[in-house]
C-alpha cells in the first residue's frame, strides 16, 4: 500500500489483504487504469447469465440484487473511509450490483442485455437528475450505492419502453 497526502493508492496487495476490499474492488476489476466502472460492470453480465442458466428467476435475481445493495452500503462505507474519499473510482461494487438490478428487470437476450449495459453506463456517467443529486448530496456507502441504483432504474425504464414498442 502506498500513500499520498493521507490518501491510499490501491494496489493488488492492498486489495487482497481484506475481503471487503476484494468485493468492493470487484475482484480486481476496480484496479484497472481506464474505465474501472465500466470494467467493474462486466462481471455482472457473466454472473447474471450463469444464474439465469441455472434456473434463477428474474424475481430471485432482483431479491439477490437488493440484498447485495444493502451489503454494498456497508462495503462502500468502509472503503470510502479507508481510502479517505467519497466514491473512489476503484470501488465498483455499486456498478456490479446496479447491473444485476438492471438484468433482473429487462428481457433476456444478447441485444437487450447489450443495450441495457450501454444505457446503464450512459446514465451512470452522465448522471441526469436525480442521479447527480444522489451522487453529490448523499454521502457514505448509501450515496455510493444510490446514484448507481437510480441510473439502473433509468436504464430499466428505457429498455422496457423500447421492448414494449419494438418487441
Tab-separated table of C-alpha atoms in Angstrom:
chain	number	residue	atom	x	y	z
A	1	UNK	CA	0.000	0.000	0.000
A	2	UNK	CA	1.355	3.390	-0.915
A	3	UNK	CA	0.026	6.680	0.363
A	4	UNK	CA	-0.028	10.236	-0.904
A	5	UNK	CA	-1.300	13.035	1.349
A	6	UNK	CA	-3.047	10.506	3.630
A	7	UNK	CA	-4.926	9.037	0.660
A	8	UNK	CA	-4.417	5.353	-0.073
A	9	UNK	CA	-3.441	4.394	-3.603
A	10	UNK	CA	-4.972	0.932	-4.044
A	11	UNK	CA	-2.801	-1.883	-5.333
A	12	UNK	CA	-3.259	-5.615	-5.784
A	13	UNK	CA	-1.559	-6.360	-2.447
A	14	UNK	CA	-3.637	-3.708	-0.660
A	15	UNK	CA	-6.860	-5.092	-2.169
A	16	UNK	CA	-6.152	-8.741	-1.382
A	17	UNK	CA	-5.396	-8.008	2.281
A	18	UNK	CA	-9.121	-7.823	3.193
A	19	UNK	CA	-12.268	-9.474	1.823
A	20	UNK	CA	-14.184	-6.170	1.922
A	21	UNK	CA	-11.591	-4.680	-0.448
A	22	UNK	CA	-11.756	-7.663	-2.802
A	23	UNK	CA	-15.539	-7.315	-3.006
A	24	UNK	CA	-15.579	-3.519	-3.235
A	25	UNK	CA	-12.927	-3.516	-5.953
A	26	UNK	CA	-14.786	-6.180	-7.926
A	27	UNK	CA	-12.179	-8.923	-7.549
A	28	UNK	CA	-9.611	-6.595	-9.103
A	29	UNK	CA	-11.677	-5.005	-11.864
A	30	UNK	CA	-11.648	-1.723	-9.948
A	31	UNK	CA	-7.869	-1.595	-10.199
A	32	UNK	CA	-7.946	-1.082	-13.983
A	33	UNK	CA	-6.386	2.207	-15.070
A	34	UNK	CA	-9.055	3.031	-17.666
A	35	UNK	CA	-12.794	2.991	-17.045
A	36	UNK	CA	-12.885	0.876	-13.863
A	37	UNK	CA	-16.641	1.469	-13.540
A	38	UNK	CA	-17.282	0.006	-16.968
A	39	UNK	CA	-14.884	-2.894	-16.422
A	40	UNK	CA	-16.403	-3.488	-12.971
A	41	UNK	CA	-19.874	-3.714	-14.502
A	42	UNK	CA	-18.975	-6.530	-16.905
A	43	UNK	CA	-18.787	-9.380	-14.352
A	44	UNK	CA	-22.443	-8.775	-13.505
A	45	UNK	CA	-23.372	-9.848	-17.026
A	46	UNK	CA	-21.462	-13.097	-16.598
A	47	UNK	CA	-22.908	-13.725	-13.106
A	48	UNK	CA	-26.486	-12.982	-14.203
A	49	UNK	CA	-26.097	-15.237	-17.232
A	50	UNK	CA	-24.780	-18.008	-15.024
A	51	UNK	CA	-27.612	-17.601	-12.502
A	52	UNK	CA	-30.310	-17.481	-15.187
A	53	UNK	CA	-28.694	-20.522	-16.831
A	54	UNK	CA	-29.005	-22.385	-13.515
A	55	UNK	CA	-32.732	-21.592	-13.440
A	56	UNK	CA	-32.850	-18.472	-11.282
A	57	UNK	CA	-35.912	-16.329	-11.918
A	58	UNK	CA	-35.922	-12.583	-12.563
A	59	UNK	CA	-37.608	-12.046	-9.187
A	60	UNK	CA	-34.976	-14.056	-7.336
A	61	UNK	CA	-32.181	-12.104	-9.028
A	62	UNK	CA	-33.957	-8.888	-8.063
A	63	UNK	CA	-34.008	-10.050	-4.426
A	64	UNK	CA	-30.321	-11.013	-4.640
A	65	UNK	CA	-29.537	-7.551	-6.050
A	66	UNK	CA	-31.458	-5.909	-3.188
A	67	UNK	CA	-29.528	-7.909	-0.585
A	68	UNK	CA	-26.236	-7.104	-2.329
A	69	UNK	CA	-27.258	-3.427	-2.380
A	70	UNK	CA	-27.682	-3.456	1.397
A	71	UNK	CA	-24.364	-5.258	1.795
A	72	UNK	CA	-22.832	-2.741	-0.585
A	73	UNK	CA	-23.821	0.201	1.598
A	74	UNK	CA	-21.561	-1.220	4.295
A	75	UNK	CA	-18.776	-2.280	1.896
A	76	UNK	CA	-18.672	1.125	0.198
A	77	UNK	CA	-18.817	2.966	3.509
A	78	UNK	CA	-15.842	1.020	4.878
A	79	UNK	CA	-13.809	1.503	1.700
A	80	UNK	CA	-14.632	5.205	1.370
A	81	UNK	CA	-13.337	5.738	4.913
A	82	UNK	CA	-10.233	3.606	4.287
A	83	UNK	CA	-9.461	5.439	1.053
A	84	UNK	CA	-10.203	8.859	2.504
A	85	UNK	CA	-12.509	9.827	-0.351
A	86	UNK	CA	-16.184	9.513	-1.209
A	87	UNK	CA	-16.890	7.123	-4.098
A	88	UNK	CA	-13.319	6.289	-5.117
A	89	UNK	CA	-13.212	5.344	-8.802
A	90	UNK	CA	-11.880	1.871	-7.948
A	91	UNK	CA	-14.925	0.953	-5.867
A	92	UNK	CA	-17.035	-0.931	-8.404
A	93	UNK	CA	-19.353	-2.953	-6.155
A	94	UNK	CA	-22.009	-0.307	-6.842
A	95	UNK	CA	-21.764	-0.802	-10.618
A	96	UNK	CA	-21.795	-4.586	-10.271
A	97	UNK	CA	-24.925	-4.595	-8.094
A	98	UNK	CA	-26.695	-1.967	-10.214
A	99	UNK	CA	-26.087	-4.031	-13.352
A	100	UNK	CA	-27.517	-7.109	-11.612
A	101	UNK	CA	-30.558	-4.982	-10.799
A	102	UNK	CA	-30.864	-3.953	-14.445
A	103	UNK	CA	-30.538	-7.524	-15.719
A	104	UNK	CA	-33.161	-8.735	-13.243
A	105	UNK	CA	-35.694	-6.354	-14.813
A	106	UNK	CA	-35.026	-6.439	-18.566
A	107	UNK	CA	-35.787	-9.058	-21.211
A	108	UNK	CA	-33.227	-11.795	-21.691
A	109	UNK	CA	-31.254	-11.864	-24.892
A	110	UNK	CA	-27.904	-10.572	-26.062
A	111	UNK	CA	-29.328	-7.493	-27.780
A	112	UNK	CA	-31.399	-6.413	-24.778
A	113	UNK	CA	-28.502	-7.058	-22.396
A	114	UNK	CA	-26.050	-5.104	-24.547
A	115	UNK	CA	-28.495	-2.201	-24.775
A	116	UNK	CA	-29.067	-2.402	-21.016
A	117	UNK	CA	-25.321	-2.317	-20.342
A	118	UNK	CA	-24.789	0.680	-22.623
A	119	UNK	CA	-27.732	2.608	-21.190
A	120	UNK	CA	-26.718	1.912	-17.597
A	121	UNK	CA	-23.160	3.102	-18.271
A	122	UNK	CA	-24.502	6.186	-20.095
A	123	UNK	CA	-26.785	7.156	-17.205
A	124	UNK	CA	-24.086	6.385	-14.633
A	125	UNK	CA	-21.549	8.569	-16.471
A	126	UNK	CA	-23.835	11.463	-17.496
A	127	UNK	CA	-25.680	11.471	-14.160
A	128	UNK	CA	-29.038	13.042	-15.107
A	129	UNK	CA	-31.129	14.202	-12.170
A	130	UNK	CA	-31.769	12.707	-9.629
A	131	UNK	CA	-28.639	10.565	-10.202
A	132	UNK	CA	-26.481	13.705	-9.927
A	133	UNK	CA	-28.298	14.808	-6.778
A	134	UNK	CA	-27.778	11.431	-5.090
A	135	UNK	CA	-24.114	11.429	-6.120
A	136	UNK	CA	-23.443	14.894	-4.706
A	137	UNK	CA	-25.774	15.074	-1.717
A	138	UNK	CA	-25.855	11.627	-0.115
A	139	UNK	CA	-22.554	10.661	1.430
A	140	UNK	CA	-21.149	7.413	2.757
A	141	UNK	CA	-21.924	3.964	1.485
A	142	UNK	CA	-25.560	4.776	0.766
A	143	UNK	CA	-24.526	7.625	-1.511
A	144	UNK	CA	-22.049	5.420	-3.378
A	145	UNK	CA	-24.724	2.785	-3.975
A	146	UNK	CA	-27.759	5.005	-4.551
A	147	UNK	CA	-26.645	7.006	-7.597
A	148	UNK	CA	-25.899	3.768	-9.460
A	149	UNK	CA	-29.231	2.269	-8.418
A	150	UNK	CA	-31.045	5.320	-9.797
A	151	UNK	CA	-29.027	5.113	-13.039
A	152	UNK	CA	-30.073	1.441	-13.186
A	153	UNK	CA	-33.753	2.407	-12.872
A	154	UNK	CA	-33.360	4.808	-15.809
A	155	UNK	CA	-31.802	2.039	-17.904
A	156	UNK	CA	-34.573	-0.386	-16.931
A	157	UNK	CA	-37.292	2.121	-17.857
A	158	UNK	CA	-35.790	2.905	-21.268
A	159	UNK	CA	-35.254	-0.772	-22.120
A	160	UNK	CA	-38.779	-1.682	-21.025
A	161	UNK	CA	-40.296	1.121	-23.136
A	162	UNK	CA	-38.222	0.040	-26.139
A	163	UNK	CA	-39.200	-3.584	-25.569
A	164	UNK	CA	-42.852	-2.596	-25.364
A	165	UNK	CA	-42.562	-0.546	-28.581
A	166	UNK	CA	-40.483	-2.923	-30.703
A	167	UNK	CA	-40.663	-6.482	-29.396
